[in-house]
Amino acid sequence: PQESFKVIKDYIKSISKQYKEIYISGFSDGGTGSYKIFYTNPEYFSGLIVFNGYPQHLNFYKKIDYSSIDNRKIIFFSTLKDKNIPYEFLLTEYCVQKKVNANTYFYLTNGNHSFENYKEQDFNELFLILTNQVNNNKTEPIQGFVKNDQVIKMYPFRKKIVKKYNFGKEVYKENIKQQKKFKE
């Protein structure tokens, strides 16, 4: 990731245009890489957008000091039927980061492990966040899409993911509580 970061940084320096904000993003392995680059160099970026990434790759997520990232936009996008990287892996990271950064988002749409599943509506939601038309002030990690501190849609944390990967048991338990709370 550091070599890739150096290439990105050198490229941005080489162009004449100056940017007010720089975001890093990617899909699948690119999302995983952008996650690693961002959390290794958070001061350089205005935010992170991960599409169907895997933050747990090589246990990288265990090295992160989430409390140091409290003022950047972090957006996790995933698809419901992704069999390569279940969305619960990103949902778990969302929950951890959201505790200290109100402008952390998780968005789930239909589809499998393909970028073509993202539609105009999905990108409209993304650009509303990036252009400050959507802002959250609360840091409660509600397991759904939260827009202007309002729950738009809750997402289930599937028990089969806990069983298959021995992963996310505490997030799953919290999800059950939240599903009941927000149905009322």
mmCIF file with all atom_site columns, C-alpha atoms in Angstrom, residues 17-117:
data_model
loop_
_atom_site.group_PDB
_atom_site.id
_atom_site.type_symbol
_atom_site.label_atom_id
_atom_site.label_alt_id
_atom_site.label_comp_id
_atom_site.label_asym_id
_atom_site.label_entity_id
_atom_site.label_seq_id
_atom_site.pdbx_PDB_ins_code
_atom_site.Cartn_x
_atom_site.Cartn_y
_atom_site.Cartn_z
_atom_site.occupancy
_atom_site.B_iso_or_equiv
_atom_site.pdbx_formal_charge
_atom_site.auth_seq_id
_atom_site.auth_comp_id
_atom_site.auth_asym_id
_atom_site.auth_atom_id
_atom_site.pdbx_PDB_model_num
ATOM 1   C CA . LYS A 1 17  ? -4.753  21.314  -11.043 1.00 0.00 ? 17  LYS A CA 1
ATOM 2   C CA . GLN A 1 18  ? -4.977  21.842  -7.296  1.00 0.00 ? 18  GLN A CA 1
ATOM 3   C CA . TYR A 1 19  ? -7.701  19.962  -5.451  1.00 0.00 ? 19  TYR A CA 1
ATOM 4   C CA . LYS A 1 20  ? -9.510  21.062  -2.278  1.00 0.00 ? 20  LYS A CA 1
ATOM 5   C CA . GLU A 1 21  ? -10.415 17.473  -1.469  1.00 0.00 ? 21  GLU A CA 1
ATOM 6   C CA . ILE A 1 22  ? -8.877  14.133  -2.366  1.00 0.00 ? 22  ILE A CA 1
ATOM 7   C CA . TYR A 1 23  ? -10.770 10.886  -1.855  1.00 0.00 ? 23  TYR A CA 1
ATOM 8   C CA . ILE A 1 24  ? -9.491  7.387   -2.395  1.00 0.00 ? 24  ILE A CA 1
ATOM 9   C CA . SER A 1 25  ? -11.776 4.637   -3.593  1.00 0.00 ? 25  SER A CA 1
ATOM 10  C CA . GLY A 1 26  ? -11.853 1.214   -5.162  1.00 0.00 ? 26  GLY A CA 1
ATOM 11  C CA . PHE A 1 27  ? -13.898 -1.892  -5.803  1.00 0.00 ? 27  PHE A CA 1
ATOM 12  C CA . SER A 1 28  ? -13.123 -5.374  -4.397  1.00 0.00 ? 28  SER A CA 1
ATOM 13  C CA . ASP A 1 29  ? -9.300  -5.719  -4.202  1.00 0.00 ? 29  ASP A CA 1
ATOM 14  C CA . GLY A 1 30  ? -9.121  -2.039  -5.137  1.00 0.00 ? 30  GLY A CA 1
ATOM 15  C CA . GLY A 1 31  ? -11.466 -1.254  -2.251  1.00 0.00 ? 31  GLY A CA 1
ATOM 16  C CA . THR A 1 32  ? -9.310  -3.298  0.099   1.00 0.00 ? 32  THR A CA 1
ATOM 17  C CA . GLY A 1 33  ? -6.199  -1.507  -1.166  1.00 0.00 ? 33  GLY A CA 1
ATOM 18  C CA . SER A 1 34  ? -7.781  1.930   -0.876  1.00 0.00 ? 34  SER A CA 1
ATOM 19  C CA . TYR A 1 35  ? -8.808  1.048   2.692   1.00 0.00 ? 35  TYR A CA 1
ATOM 20  C CA . LYS A 1 36  ? -5.207  0.166   3.554   1.00 0.00 ? 36  LYS A CA 1
ATOM 21  C CA . ILE A 1 37  ? -3.783  3.250   1.834   1.00 0.00 ? 37  ILE A CA 1
ATOM 22  C CA . PHE A 1 38  ? -6.289  5.554   3.525   1.00 0.00 ? 38  PHE A CA 1
ATOM 23  C CA . TYR A 1 39  ? -5.779  4.198   7.042   1.00 0.00 ? 39  TYR A CA 1
ATOM 24  C CA . THR A 1 40  ? -1.999  4.272   6.626   1.00 0.00 ? 40  THR A CA 1
ATOM 25  C CA . ASN A 1 41  ? -2.075  7.905   5.366   1.00 0.00 ? 41  ASN A CA 1
ATOM 26  C CA . PRO A 1 42  ? -5.346  9.471   6.602   1.00 0.00 ? 42  PRO A CA 1
ATOM 27  C CA . GLU A 1 43  ? -3.954  12.990  6.776   1.00 0.00 ? 43  GLU A CA 1
ATOM 28  C CA . TYR A 1 44  ? -3.558  13.064  2.983   1.00 0.00 ? 44  TYR A CA 1
ATOM 29  C CA . PHE A 1 45  ? -7.149  12.227  2.119   1.00 0.00 ? 45  PHE A CA 1
ATOM 30  C CA . SER A 1 46  ? -10.499 13.931  2.673   1.00 0.00 ? 46  SER A CA 1
ATOM 31  C CA . GLY A 1 47  ? -12.148 10.558  2.812   1.00 0.00 ? 47  GLY A CA 1
ATOM 32  C CA . LEU A 1 48  ? -12.513 6.962   1.751   1.00 0.00 ? 48  LEU A CA 1
ATOM 33  C CA . ILE A 1 49  ? -15.086 5.146   -0.379  1.00 0.00 ? 49  ILE A CA 1
ATOM 34  C CA . VAL A 1 50  ? -14.884 1.354   -0.363  1.00 0.00 ? 50  VAL A CA 1
ATOM 35  C CA . PHE A 1 51  ? -16.995 -0.742  -2.713  1.00 0.00 ? 51  PHE A CA 1
ATOM 36  C CA . ASN A 1 52  ? -17.187 -4.432  -1.753  1.00 0.00 ? 52  ASN A CA 1
ATOM 37  C CA . GLY A 1 53  ? -13.816 -4.397  -0.022  1.00 0.00 ? 53  GLY A CA 1
ATOM 38  C CA . TYR A 1 54  ? -12.314 -6.678  2.615   1.00 0.00 ? 54  TYR A CA 1
ATOM 39  C CA . PRO A 1 55  ? -10.810 -4.652  5.502   1.00 0.00 ? 55  PRO A CA 1
ATOM 40  C CA . GLN A 1 56  ? -9.860  -7.833  7.365   1.00 0.00 ? 56  GLN A CA 1
ATOM 41  C CA . HIS A 1 57  ? -7.293  -8.818  4.700   1.00 0.00 ? 57  HIS A CA 1
ATOM 42  C CA . LEU A 1 58  ? -4.126  -9.957  6.497   1.00 0.00 ? 58  LEU A CA 1
ATOM 43  C CA . ASN A 1 59  ? -5.709  -8.645  9.739   1.00 0.00 ? 59  ASN A CA 1
ATOM 44  C CA . PHE A 1 60  ? -4.931  -5.080  8.667   1.00 0.00 ? 60  PHE A CA 1
ATOM 45  C CA . TYR A 1 61  ? -7.976  -3.713  10.509  1.00 0.00 ? 61  TYR A CA 1
ATOM 46  C CA . LYS A 1 62  ? -6.430  -4.767  13.841  1.00 0.00 ? 62  LYS A CA 1
ATOM 47  C CA . LYS A 1 63  ? -3.626  -2.193  13.381  1.00 0.00 ? 63  LYS A CA 1
ATOM 48  C CA . ILE A 1 64  ? -5.923  0.818   12.958  1.00 0.00 ? 64  ILE A CA 1
ATOM 49  C CA . ASP A 1 65  ? -6.397  3.578   15.496  1.00 0.00 ? 65  ASP A CA 1
ATOM 50  C CA . TYR A 1 66  ? -9.963  4.489   14.570  1.00 0.00 ? 66  TYR A CA 1
ATOM 51  C CA . SER A 1 67  ? -10.052 7.294   17.127  1.00 0.00 ? 67  SER A CA 1
ATOM 52  C CA . SER A 1 68  ? -7.580  9.265   15.010  1.00 0.00 ? 68  SER A CA 1
ATOM 53  C CA . ILE A 1 69  ? -10.080 9.410   12.108  1.00 0.00 ? 69  ILE A CA 1
ATOM 54  C CA . ASP A 1 70  ? -12.896 11.569  13.440  1.00 0.00 ? 70  ASP A CA 1
ATOM 55  C CA . ASN A 1 71  ? -13.207 14.218  10.744  1.00 0.00 ? 71  ASN A CA 1
ATOM 56  C CA . ARG A 1 72  ? -13.160 12.451  7.374   1.00 0.00 ? 72  ARG A CA 1
ATOM 57  C CA . LYS A 1 73  ? -15.962 11.041  5.241   1.00 0.00 ? 73  LYS A CA 1
ATOM 58  C CA . ILE A 1 74  ? -15.824 7.277   5.212   1.00 0.00 ? 74  ILE A CA 1
ATOM 59  C CA . ILE A 1 75  ? -18.320 5.461   3.062   1.00 0.00 ? 75  ILE A CA 1
ATOM 60  C CA . PHE A 1 76  ? -18.718 1.707   2.758   1.00 0.00 ? 76  PHE A CA 1
ATOM 61  C CA . PHE A 1 77  ? -20.788 0.376   -0.149  1.00 0.00 ? 77  PHE A CA 1
ATOM 62  C CA . SER A 1 78  ? -21.632 -3.270  -0.625  1.00 0.00 ? 78  SER A CA 1
ATOM 63  C CA . THR A 1 79  ? -24.066 -5.604  -2.339  1.00 0.00 ? 79  THR A CA 1
ATOM 64  C CA . LEU A 1 80  ? -26.549 -7.967  -0.752  1.00 0.00 ? 80  LEU A CA 1
ATOM 65  C CA . LYS A 1 81  ? -25.618 -11.146 -2.631  1.00 0.00 ? 81  LYS A CA 1
ATOM 66  C CA . ASP A 1 82  ? -21.843 -10.754 -2.814  1.00 0.00 ? 82  ASP A CA 1
ATOM 67  C CA . LYS A 1 83  ? -20.543 -14.306 -2.353  1.00 0.00 ? 83  LYS A CA 1
ATOM 68  C CA . ASN A 1 84  ? -16.882 -13.257 -2.591  1.00 0.00 ? 84  ASN A CA 1
ATOM 69  C CA . ILE A 1 85  ? -16.910 -10.688 0.223   1.00 0.00 ? 85  ILE A CA 1
ATOM 70  C CA . PRO A 1 86  ? -20.066 -10.712 2.337   1.00 0.00 ? 86  PRO A CA 1
ATOM 71  C CA . TYR A 1 87  ? -21.236 -7.215  3.219   1.00 0.00 ? 87  TYR A CA 1
ATOM 72  C CA . GLU A 1 88  ? -21.017 -8.002  6.927   1.00 0.00 ? 88  GLU A CA 1
ATOM 73  C CA . PHE A 1 89  ? -17.240 -7.551  6.762   1.00 0.00 ? 89  PHE A CA 1
ATOM 74  C CA . LEU A 1 90  ? -17.697 -3.897  5.780   1.00 0.00 ? 90  LEU A CA 1
ATOM 75  C CA . LEU A 1 91  ? -20.669 -3.464  8.109   1.00 0.00 ? 91  LEU A CA 1
ATOM 76  C CA . THR A 1 92  ? -18.449 -4.501  11.026  1.00 0.00 ? 92  THR A CA 1
ATOM 77  C CA . GLU A 1 93  ? -15.809 -1.916  10.105  1.00 0.00 ? 93  GLU A CA 1
ATOM 78  C CA . TYR A 1 94  ? -18.510 0.707   9.690   1.00 0.00 ? 94  TYR A CA 1
ATOM 79  C CA . CYS A 1 95  ? -19.667 0.012   13.267  1.00 0.00 ? 95  CYS A CA 1
ATOM 80  C CA . VAL A 1 96  ? -16.168 0.451   14.686  1.00 0.00 ? 96  VAL A CA 1
ATOM 81  C CA . GLN A 1 97  ? -15.370 3.660   12.770  1.00 0.00 ? 97  GLN A CA 1
ATOM 82  C CA . LYS A 1 98  ? -18.832 5.185   13.284  1.00 0.00 ? 98  LYS A CA 1
ATOM 83  C CA . LYS A 1 99  ? -18.282 5.225   17.081  1.00 0.00 ? 99  LYS A CA 1
ATOM 84  C CA . VAL A 1 100 ? -15.786 8.081   16.664  1.00 0.00 ? 100 VAL A CA 1
ATOM 85  C CA . ASN A 1 101 ? -16.690 9.562   13.278  1.00 0.00 ? 101 ASN A CA 1
ATOM 86  C CA . ALA A 1 102 ? -20.262 10.709  12.685  1.00 0.00 ? 102 ALA A CA 1
ATOM 87  C CA . ASN A 1 103 ? -19.717 10.996  8.924   1.00 0.00 ? 103 ASN A CA 1
ATOM 88  C CA . THR A 1 104 ? -19.171 7.287   8.448   1.00 0.00 ? 104 THR A CA 1
ATOM 89  C CA . TYR A 1 105 ? -21.765 5.606   6.244   1.00 0.00 ? 105 TYR A CA 1
ATOM 90  C CA . PHE A 1 106 ? -22.789 2.116   5.200   1.00 0.00 ? 106 PHE A CA 1
ATOM 91  C CA . TYR A 1 107 ? -24.941 1.586   2.118   1.00 0.00 ? 107 TYR A CA 1
ATOM 92  C CA . LEU A 1 108 ? -26.198 -1.751  0.817   1.00 0.00 ? 108 LEU A CA 1
ATOM 93  C CA . THR A 1 109 ? -27.787 -2.352  -2.569  1.00 0.00 ? 109 THR A CA 1
ATOM 94  C CA . ASN A 1 110 ? -28.982 -5.397  -4.486  1.00 0.00 ? 110 ASN A CA 1
ATOM 95  C CA . GLY A 1 111 ? -26.577 -7.428  -6.542  1.00 0.00 ? 111 GLY A CA 1
ATOM 96  C CA . ASN A 1 112 ? -23.556 -9.687  -6.448  1.00 0.00 ? 112 ASN A CA 1
ATOM 97  C CA . HIS A 1 113 ? -19.800 -9.080  -6.606  1.00 0.00 ? 113 HIS A CA 1
ATOM 98  C CA . SER A 1 114 ? -19.841 -6.771  -9.622  1.00 0.00 ? 114 SER A CA 1
ATOM 99  C CA . PHE A 1 115 ? -19.487 -3.008  -9.858  1.00 0.00 ? 115 PHE A CA 1
ATOM 100 C CA . GLU A 1 116 ? -22.201 -2.960  -12.519 1.00 0.00 ? 116 GLU A CA 1
ATOM 101 C CA . ASN A 1 117 ? -24.772 -3.613  -9.774  1.00 0.00 ? 117 ASN A CA 1
#
